[in-house]
Every structure is written in structure tokens, then in C-alpha cells.
Amino acid sequence: MSATHKSGFVNIIGVPNVGKSTLMNALVGEKLSIITSKAQTTRHRIMGIVSGDNYQIVFSDTPGIIKPLYKLQEKMMQFVVTAFTDADVFLLITDVFEDIQLEESYLERLRRTDKPILLLINKIDITSQEKLEEKLLLWKERLPAAEVMAVSALKQFNIDKIMGRIIELLPAGEAFYSKEEFTDKSERFFVTEIIREKILLNYKKEIPYSVETIVNSFKEDEKIIRIQADILVERDSQKGIIIGDKGKSLKRVGIEARKDLEAFFGKQIHLELFVKVDKDWRSNENRLKSFGY
Ligand code: GDP
Ligand code: MG
């Protein structure tokens, strides 16, 4: 007799930069979500699926919770709202620093839910026992129903324990996806994200936030994948910065992205990048829609 099959949506939420994407990658065991020290690195809801004989966990990584300032950010917060409505288990991530506070309205939603909440205090690799205990007490007060656990997503400390607890908390149910699948996103999506990560890492200030990437062609044969992608910016001046002196900056982005793409697809990659101006795309409803927001 096999045990009852369990399945559910386990949604990772929290303010920017606390380690949501690092945690999701650690739980799934794949680099599905891009990670940088910059806020708003994650713009989409990205699913990471983990299946066993008797369970299927559909994790969702989400953008950090912020007050939206422009249309793109409004769309990003809609992904968060959906993650609040369809969760079977909440993974609320915070870190030992709490530089940004979670808005009271989101906390209130969590106080009203009847779904289990695992509150994970992350980055314990860089704090003291006293500081951690202070945070544990604080969160027991803020969100009494939550089960609080300490974690280091980066050092993979307590990941197995969290996995075990999640499986216990999953409701009974059939698998949502085929057991071979590990994400809801396409290969092209991961290409755009890997390029965007390199842009976040290589440019300062407003530049990364003004960039969107699009894959125009993705041709795979036995030995090599040939990819042509556009890097869209909002203004001409930004185009110059992306390309850099004698094309040096763009070249570096291309080299770094290709390396990660080869690791992700396990194949040789030929990557061609063009920079284009798409005026004010972040505020344009139709453009955002065409980019999948
Ligand atoms: P997100 O914005 O919540 O998705 O956060 P990310 O996963 O992108 O991580 C933000 C920054 O925190 C990155 O520089 C990570 O390397 C770092 N980080 C994430 N988890 C840990 C951790 O457990 N320990 C430490 N020291 N840094 C971490
Ligand atoms: Mg993230």
C-alpha cells in the first residue's frame, strides 16, 4: 500500500533582498531564479517543481514586496497578490537585518489565513545567536500562528529540515504537473533572465531597472544552441552605457551570460546580443503585456 499522495503550492514571499530566490534555488536544487544583491532582481513569479513518489511541491519565487512606483512594478506586485491567494503553504522569508519592513497590510493578510506559514529567518550564517533569538521572539509576537525556523539559504543550512516540514504540511492531492517537469517557464525565459542577471551585476543605478531582454531566436542542434537576443533600454543614453567604450561592457555581459547559459543547458552556446531603444517600455501597458507581465 502506498501512502496518500500529497501536493501543493508553496509560495515564497517577503521584502526585497532577504534571500527568496537563493532559498528557492536551494530547495529545488537548480538555479532557476537569478540572484543579485540588488532589490527587484526577480520580476516574475517563477515556479520550481520538486516531485517524489508520494508528493509534488510547486514552489513559487516572487518579486520582493514593495510600493509600486511605475507600471512594471504594479505588474510585479500582481504576481505577489496571486501568490497570496493560491498558497497551500506560505514560506515567509525575512532576514536577520530586516532593513525593509513588510507592510502591515501584507502581515494582516497572513494573520487572517488558515494556511500554514513557515516563517524563515535567513542569513543566520552572518549573525549571532543573541540577534537570532531576538528576531525569533519578535516574529512570534508579530505573527503568532507562524512556525519560525532559522536558515541560511546561501550555506544551505536547515534546507533538508525545511523540506521535510513542507512535505508534512502539504495537503493530500494529485500532482499538478508531470513528475519530470521542474518549472513552468520556457527555455527562452531562462535565457532572458540569465542575460538580465549579468546586466544587474555589471551596471549601476537606474540602468538595470530600465532593461528588458528578449530572445528573438533560439536554435538548437545536436552540439550547439544559437541564440540571438535584444537588450531593450528606455533611452539612447542608456544604450551607450550598455554598449560601453568600444563595446567592452556589452562584450563582458555576453561572455558572462554565455558561461552561465552553457552551464544551464549543458551545451555549447553561441550568443548574439543587440541593444535597442524601446522608449519608456516600463510604463507602456501593451509593451509590458508583450513581455509577459
Ligand atoms: P531576494 O531579493 O529575496 O530574492 O534575494 P536574493 O536571493 O536575490 O539574495 C539577495 C542577496 O542576499 C544576495 O546577495 C544573496 O547572495 C544574499 N543571500 C541570500 N541568502 C543568504 C544567506 O543565507 N546568507 C548570506 N550571507 N547571504 C545570503
Ligand atoms: Mg529574488
Coordinates of C-alpha atoms in Angstrom, one line a residue, residues 70-72 74-75 78 234 278-293:
Y70 CA 5.6 52.6 -12.1
K71 CA 3.6 50.2 -14.1
L72 CA 6.2 47.4 -14.3
E74 CA 2.5 47.3 -10.3
K75 CA 2.6 44.2 -12.5
Q78 CA 0.2 41.4 -9.0
E234 CA 14.4 53.2 -22.4
D278 CA 12.2 51.0 -26.7
K279 CA 11.1 54.3 -25.3
D280 CA 9.5 54.2 -21.8
W281 CA 8.6 50.5 -22.1
R282 CA 8.3 50.2 -18.3
S283 CA 5.2 52.4 -18.3
N284 CA 3.6 51.1 -21.5
E285 CA 0.8 48.6 -20.9
N286 CA 1.0 46.9 -24.3
R287 CA 4.7 46.5 -24.2
L288 CA 4.6 45.1 -20.7
K289 CA 1.9 42.6 -21.8
S290 CA 4.0 41.5 -24.8
F291 CA 7.0 41.0 -22.3
G292 CA 4.8 38.6 -20.2
Y293 CA 3.9 41.0 -17.3

